[in-house]
mmCIF file of C-alpha atoms in Angstrom:
data_model
loop_
_atom_site.group_PDB
_atom_site.id
_atom_site.type_symbol
_atom_site.label_atom_id
_atom_site.label_comp_id
_atom_site.label_asym_id
_atom_site.label_seq_id
_atom_site.Cartn_x
_atom_site.Cartn_y
_atom_site.Cartn_z
ATOM 1 C CA MET A 1 36.857 79.731 85.287
ATOM 2 C CA TYR A 2 36.994 83.338 84.223
ATOM 3 C CA ARG A 3 35.094 85.640 81.895
ATOM 4 C CA LEU A 4 36.575 88.844 80.528
ATOM 5 C CA TYR A 5 34.581 91.320 78.445
ATOM 6 C CA GLY A 6 35.128 94.765 76.997
ATOM 7 C CA SER A 7 32.667 96.793 74.949
ATOM 8 C CA MET A 8 32.560 100.142 73.186
ATOM 9 C CA CYS A 9 29.306 101.581 71.851
ATOM 10 C CA ASN A 10 28.614 104.873 70.068
ATOM 11 C CA GLN A 11 25.139 105.200 71.637
ATOM 12 C CA PRO A 12 25.435 104.503 75.378
ATOM 13 C CA LYS A 13 21.698 104.350 76.032
ATOM 14 C CA ARG A 14 21.408 101.467 73.544
ATOM 15 C CA LEU A 15 24.129 99.334 75.113
ATOM 16 C CA ARG A 16 21.741 96.502 76.013
ATOM 17 C CA GLU A 17 20.429 96.456 72.455
ATOM 18 C CA VAL A 18 23.978 95.770 71.318
ATOM 19 C CA LEU A 19 24.454 92.995 73.871
ATOM 20 C CA ALA A 20 21.066 91.323 73.373
ATOM 21 C CA PRO A 21 22.160 89.054 70.476
ATOM 22 C CA VAL A 22 24.902 87.556 72.662
ATOM 23 C CA ARG A 23 23.033 87.535 75.965
ATOM 24 C CA ASP A 24 23.773 83.860 76.664
ATOM 25 C CA LEU A 25 27.490 84.606 76.399
ATOM 26 C CA LEU A 26 27.179 87.166 79.202
ATOM 27 C CA VAL A 27 26.097 84.569 81.764
ATOM 28 C CA SER A 28 28.764 83.062 84.018
ATOM 29 C CA GLU A 29 27.590 79.947 85.819
ATOM 30 C CA GLY A 30 28.950 79.328 89.287
ATOM 31 C CA PRO A 31 30.813 79.016 91.322
ATOM 32 C CA VAL A 32 31.774 82.667 90.824
ATOM 33 C CA ALA A 33 34.113 83.894 93.563
ATOM 34 C CA SER A 34 33.907 87.551 92.536
ATOM 35 C CA TRP A 35 32.842 89.783 89.683
ATOM 36 C CA GLY A 36 33.093 93.417 88.744
ATOM 37 C CA LEU A 37 32.033 96.093 86.283
ATOM 38 C CA GLY A 38 33.901 99.232 85.269
ATOM 39 C CA TYR A 39 32.365 101.890 83.047
ATOM 40 C CA ALA A 40 32.512 105.515 81.999
ATOM 41 C CA HIS A 41 29.645 107.845 82.874
ATOM 42 C CA GLY A 42 29.439 111.621 82.849
ATOM 43 C CA GLY A 43 33.181 112.016 82.462
ATOM 44 C CA GLU A 44 33.909 109.719 85.414
ATOM 45 C CA VAL A 45 35.172 106.145 85.575
ATOM 46 C CA LEU A 46 33.014 104.130 87.956
ATOM 47 C CA LEU A 47 33.336 100.673 89.493
ATOM 48 C CA ARG A 48 30.731 98.205 90.674
ATOM 49 C CA ARG A 49 32.338 95.289 92.508
ATOM 50 C CA HIS A 50 30.885 92.124 93.996
ATOM 51 C CA PRO A 51 33.617 90.366 96.024
ATOM 52 C CA ARG A 52 31.358 87.676 97.494
ATOM 53 C CA PRO A 53 30.765 84.189 96.032
ATOM 54 C CA THR A 54 27.629 83.650 93.969
ATOM 55 C CA ASP A 55 26.112 80.781 92.029
ATOM 56 C CA ARG A 56 25.637 82.790 88.846
ATOM 57 C CA VAL A 57 26.144 86.239 87.347
ATOM 58 C CA ASP A 58 24.254 87.575 84.339
ATOM 59 C CA PHE A 59 26.126 90.601 83.036
ATOM 60 C CA TYR A 60 23.248 91.459 80.709
ATOM 61 C CA ASP A 61 21.153 92.149 83.799
ATOM 62 C CA VAL A 62 24.077 93.848 85.549
ATOM 63 C CA VAL A 63 24.320 96.524 82.832
ATOM 64 C CA GLU A 64 20.552 97.128 82.717
ATOM 65 C CA SER A 65 20.879 100.535 84.381
ATOM 66 C CA VAL A 66 24.232 101.392 82.770
ATOM 67 C CA ALA A 67 24.384 103.906 79.924
ATOM 68 C CA SER A 68 28.028 103.950 78.908
ATOM 69 C CA ASP A 69 30.109 103.897 75.761
ATOM 70 C CA TYR A 70 32.928 101.969 77.517
ATOM 71 C CA ILE A 71 32.501 98.966 79.810
ATOM 72 C CA VAL A 72 34.848 96.315 81.209
ATOM 73 C CA LEU A 73 33.424 93.204 82.890
ATOM 74 C CA TYR A 74 35.210 90.441 84.772
ATOM 75 C CA ALA A 75 34.153 87.301 86.639
ATOM 76 C CA SER A 76 36.333 84.590 88.166
ATOM 77 C CA SER A 77 36.054 81.406 90.192
ATOM 78 C CA ASP A 78 39.501 82.004 91.715
ATOM 79 C CA ALA A 79 39.129 82.778 95.416
ATOM 80 C CA THR A 80 42.840 83.236 96.153
ATOM 81 C CA TYR A 81 42.488 86.987 96.676
ATOM 82 C CA LYS A 82 39.363 88.079 98.518
ATOM 83 C CA GLY A 83 37.756 91.415 99.248
ATOM 84 C CA ASN A 84 36.686 94.515 97.395
ATOM 85 C CA ASP A 85 40.217 95.789 96.779
ATOM 86 C CA ASN A 86 41.136 92.538 95.032
ATOM 87 C CA THR A 87 38.081 92.446 92.778
ATOM 88 C CA GLN A 88 38.602 93.365 89.144
ATOM 89 C CA PRO A 89 38.499 95.581 87.167
ATOM 90 C CA PHE A 90 40.965 98.116 88.556
ATOM 91 C CA ARG A 91 40.946 101.873 88.045
ATOM 92 C CA TYR A 92 43.482 104.673 87.859
ATOM 93 C CA LYS A 93 41.964 108.050 87.004
ATOM 94 C CA ASN A 94 40.497 107.531 83.504
ATOM 95 C CA TRP A 95 42.024 104.052 83.050
ATOM 96 C CA LEU A 96 40.278 100.695 83.546
ATOM 97 C CA TYR A 97 42.058 97.334 83.526
ATOM 98 C CA ALA A 98 41.165 93.664 83.927
ATOM 99 C CA GLN A 99 43.387 90.632 83.399
ATOM 100 C CA ALA A 100 43.024 86.864 83.552
ATOM 101 C CA GLY A 101 45.537 84.214 84.471
ATOM 102 C CA GLU A 102 47.727 83.180 87.367
ATOM 103 C CA VAL A 103 51.286 84.433 87.790
ATOM 104 C CA ASP A 104 54.057 82.151 89.030
ATOM 105 C CA ALA A 105 56.433 83.331 91.766
ATOM 106 C CA PHE A 106 54.449 86.506 92.344
ATOM 107 C CA ASP A 107 55.629 86.954 95.932
ATOM 108 C CA ALA A 108 59.225 86.686 94.701
ATOM 109 C CA ILE A 109 58.873 89.242 91.895
ATOM 110 C CA LYS A 110 56.513 91.671 93.634
ATOM 111 C CA PRO A 111 59.292 93.853 95.156
ATOM 112 C CA ALA A 112 60.909 94.291 91.724
ATOM 113 C CA LEU A 113 57.561 95.255 90.211
ATOM 114 C CA VAL A 114 56.873 97.820 92.920
ATOM 115 C CA ASP A 115 60.375 99.264 92.470
ATOM 116 C CA HIS A 116 59.540 99.928 88.822
ATOM 117 C CA ILE A 117 56.409 101.918 89.699
ATOM 118 C CA PRO A 118 56.761 105.615 90.657
ATOM 119 C CA GLY A 119 55.489 106.343 94.142
ATOM 120 C CA PHE A 120 52.607 108.550 93.068
ATOM 121 C CA ILE A 121 51.285 105.719 90.880
ATOM 122 C CA ALA A 122 52.034 102.934 93.396
ATOM 123 C CA ARG A 123 49.908 104.706 96.007
ATOM 124 C CA ASN A 124 46.898 103.738 93.906
ATOM 125 C CA ILE A 125 47.540 100.022 94.560
ATOM 126 C CA HIS A 126 45.050 98.916 97.213
ATOM 127 C CA GLY A 127 44.984 95.139 96.755
ATOM 128 C CA LYS A 128 47.361 92.205 96.512
ATOM 129 C CA THR A 129 46.613 90.677 93.107
ATOM 130 C CA PRO A 130 49.178 90.182 90.338
ATOM 131 C CA ALA A 131 46.748 91.797 87.874
ATOM 132 C CA GLU A 132 46.634 95.089 89.777
ATOM 133 C CA HIS A 133 50.423 95.221 89.942
ATOM 134 C CA VAL A 134 50.780 94.464 86.219
ATOM 135 C CA PHE A 135 48.303 97.277 85.550
ATOM 136 C CA HIS A 136 50.427 99.738 87.495
ATOM 137 C CA VAL A 137 53.596 98.603 85.724
ATOM 138 C CA PHE A 138 51.752 99.421 82.490
ATOM 139 C CA LEU A 139 50.919 102.873 83.882
ATOM 140 C CA ALA A 140 54.580 103.316 84.833
ATOM 141 C CA PHE A 141 55.635 102.690 81.241
ATOM 142 C CA LEU A 142 53.112 105.276 80.065
ATOM 143 C CA HIS A 143 54.623 107.693 82.571
ATOM 144 C CA ASP A 144 58.141 106.902 81.330
ATOM 145 C CA ALA A 145 56.996 107.783 77.806
ATOM 146 C CA GLY A 146 55.461 111.056 78.996
ATOM 147 C CA VAL A 147 51.931 110.124 77.926
ATOM 148 C CA LEU A 148 50.258 108.995 81.165
ATOM 149 C CA GLY A 149 48.086 112.098 81.327
ATOM 150 C CA ASP A 150 47.316 112.263 77.601
ATOM 151 C CA ILE A 151 43.651 111.342 77.326
ATOM 152 C CA ASN A 152 43.912 111.290 73.536
ATOM 153 C CA LEU A 153 47.149 109.336 73.257
ATOM 154 C CA PRO A 154 47.383 107.237 70.078
ATOM 155 C CA PRO A 155 46.621 103.535 70.640
ATOM 156 C CA GLU A 156 50.134 102.549 69.552
ATOM 157 C CA HIS A 157 51.600 104.299 72.611
ATOM 158 C CA ALA A 158 49.352 102.287 74.907
ATOM 159 C CA ARG A 159 50.182 99.110 72.991
ATOM 160 C CA ARG A 160 53.928 99.647 73.449
ATOM 161 C CA ALA A 161 53.476 100.256 77.174
ATOM 162 C CA LEU A 162 51.378 97.103 77.483
ATOM 163 C CA ARG A 163 53.948 95.089 75.536
ATOM 164 C CA ASP A 164 56.811 96.357 77.680
ATOM 165 C CA ALA A 165 54.931 95.787 80.936
ATOM 166 C CA LEU A 166 54.094 92.189 80.061
ATOM 167 C CA ALA A 167 57.666 91.532 78.894
ATOM 168 C CA LEU A 168 59.099 92.909 82.142
ATOM 169 C CA VAL A 169 56.780 90.807 84.279
ATOM 170 C CA TYR A 170 57.424 87.637 82.299
ATOM 171 C CA ASN A 171 61.205 88.105 82.410
ATOM 172 C CA LEU A 172 61.070 88.486 86.183
ATOM 173 C CA ILE A 173 58.952 85.342 86.454
ATOM 174 C CA VAL A 174 61.465 83.335 84.419
ATOM 175 C CA GLN A 175 64.333 84.647 86.541
ATOM 176 C CA ALA A 176 62.441 83.480 89.631
ATOM 177 C CA GLY A 177 61.999 79.994 88.181
ATOM 178 C CA GLY A 178 58.382 80.319 87.085
ATOM 179 C CA THR A 179 56.683 79.744 83.748
ATOM 180 C CA ARG A 180 53.143 81.155 83.944
ATOM 181 C CA GLY A 181 52.830 84.860 83.246
ATOM 182 C CA PRO A 182 49.921 87.300 83.005
ATOM 183 C CA GLY A 183 47.012 86.219 80.820
ATOM 184 C CA ASN A 184 44.707 88.039 78.445
ATOM 185 C CA ALA A 185 43.861 91.605 79.415
ATOM 186 C CA ILE A 186 41.603 94.516 78.486
ATOM 187 C CA VAL A 187 42.468 98.147 79.161
ATOM 188 C CA THR A 188 40.713 101.391 78.265
ATOM 189 C CA ASN A 189 41.154 105.092 78.964
ATOM 190 C CA THR A 190 37.575 105.956 77.870
ATOM 191 C CA ARG A 191 38.858 107.043 74.467
ATOM 192 C CA THR A 192 40.296 103.822 73.097
ATOM 193 C CA MET A 193 40.272 100.198 74.187
ATOM 194 C CA LEU A 194 43.025 97.600 73.895
ATOM 195 C CA ALA A 195 42.883 93.869 74.457
ATOM 196 C CA VAL A 196 45.849 91.517 74.390
ATOM 197 C CA ARG A 197 45.783 87.814 73.667
ATOM 198 C CA VAL A 198 48.615 86.166 75.555
ATOM 199 C CA ASP A 199 47.399 82.591 75.850
ATOM 200 C CA ASP A 200 43.693 81.717 75.929
ATOM 201 C CA PRO A 201 41.554 82.509 72.875
ATOM 202 C CA LEU A 202 40.359 86.102 72.517
ATOM 203 C CA TYR A 203 37.447 87.085 70.282
ATOM 204 C CA VAL A 204 35.988 90.277 68.842
ATOM 205 C CA ARG A 205 32.557 91.009 67.386
ATOM 206 C CA ARG A 206 31.503 94.057 65.382
ATOM 207 C CA PHE A 207 27.938 95.328 65.584
ATOM 208 C CA ARG A 208 26.212 97.797 63.265
ATOM 209 C CA LYS A 209 22.542 98.644 62.871
ATOM 210 C CA SER A 210 20.955 101.272 60.635
ATOM 211 C CA ASP A 211 17.892 103.143 61.855
ATOM 212 C CA ARG A 212 16.184 105.867 59.831
ATOM 213 C CA LYS A 213 14.954 107.493 63.035
ATOM 214 C CA GLU A 214 18.506 107.999 64.274
ATOM 215 C CA ALA A 215 21.063 110.453 62.903
ATOM 216 C CA HIS A 216 23.833 107.861 63.153
ATOM 217 C CA ASP A 217 24.024 104.096 62.816
ATOM 218 C CA LEU A 218 24.277 102.135 66.039
ATOM 219 C CA LYS A 219 27.811 100.738 66.171
ATOM 220 C CA ALA A 220 29.641 98.722 68.786
ATOM 221 C CA VAL A 221 32.543 96.369 69.391
ATOM 222 C CA LEU A 222 32.522 93.502 71.895
ATOM 223 C CA ILE A 223 35.688 91.710 73.031
ATOM 224 C CA THR A 224 35.563 88.527 75.081
ATOM 225 C CA SER A 225 37.833 85.873 76.530
ATOM 226 C CA GLY A 226 37.068 82.944 78.784
ATOM 227 C CA ASP A 227 36.529 79.242 79.024
ATOM 228 C CA THR A 228 33.726 79.127 76.431
ATOM 229 C CA ALA A 229 33.914 79.831 72.684
ATOM 230 C CA PRO A 230 31.453 82.646 71.859
ATOM 231 C CA GLY A 231 30.105 81.135 68.639
ATOM 232 C CA GLU A 232 28.968 82.657 65.356
ATOM 233 C CA GLY A 233 29.663 86.309 64.592
ATOM 234 C CA PHE A 234 32.965 86.510 66.467
ATOM 235 C CA GLU A 235 36.441 86.743 64.966
ATOM 236 C CA GLU A 236 39.298 85.042 66.795
ATOM 237 C CA VAL A 237 42.276 87.302 67.477
ATOM 238 C CA PRO A 238 45.617 85.661 66.543
ATOM 239 C CA PRO A 239 47.877 84.460 69.390
ATOM 240 C CA ARG A 240 50.175 87.096 70.909
ATOM 241 C CA SER A 241 48.282 89.938 69.294
ATOM 242 C CA VAL A 242 46.806 93.217 70.471
ATOM 243 C CA ILE A 243 43.485 94.523 69.242
ATOM 244 C CA ALA A 244 43.063 98.296 69.418
ATOM 245 C CA VAL A 245 39.634 99.911 69.102
ATOM 246 C CA SER A 246 39.694 103.626 68.311
ATOM 247 C CA ARG A 247 37.169 106.181 69.474
ATOM 248 C CA ASP A 248 35.350 105.925 66.130
ATOM 249 C CA LEU A 249 35.208 102.119 66.600
ATOM 250 C CA GLN A 250 37.823 101.267 64.004
ATOM 251 C CA ILE A 251 39.694 98.042 64.766
ATOM 252 C CA ASP A 252 43.400 97.395 64.314
ATOM 253 C CA ILE A 253 45.036 94.059 65.178
ATOM 254 C CA VAL A 254 48.833 93.900 65.394
ATOM 255 C CA ALA A 255 51.414 91.524 66.832
ATOM 256 C CA LEU A 256 52.091 92.093 70.531
ATOM 257 C CA ASP A 257 55.847 92.138 69.974
ATOM 258 C CA ALA A 258 55.791 94.523 66.998
#
């Protein structure tokens, strides 16, 4: 079991109002081996991790005290990798990343992955999970393109780096005799958010509410993937596609391999 969520909201203090209509979706019944929350606040990217098993996690309650325009949530029943450093999401400066799925032959391909990552980026790897290493391969591709430090980089640059990182990892897995590669993922740099559908279904929901007392409409986007279909109001993202959400909450869905 896993649950993967990403949300962007133009009014951070009203985040729970956005999530209220889908509150039931935000509950992960146990056993939950670990869960985590990453969010932007005051120009910083913060993490809240819970690496210990629990019977249930209600992310609607978890975000009660969070006022953020960008959040990434992850819960999993997989207890293969334990401890705080192995609990998703992962962070690198202004970047947040969470990914589902098991990776075949990871021990065999890990040295090749690390070799692809510049030392100053690799020093940020603190755990042992495949997801954290895939994240840093993605960062390495951003570095190769000269855009790692560009906070306002166009979403297509991040999409290309994500595509190339996943392709590299999968090719190494095949060479090592494996078949299962990285699963669906969400990544954000607190300006844009990308989510990739590799295998399991991935869904997106748009939210908009007009209020005469407010200068701007309340707008938000929620992305989710897991073992439960989210129900009415969600649009299914096509297989092997990337959804990019811009800072003004515009959505663009393109083929992963484009």
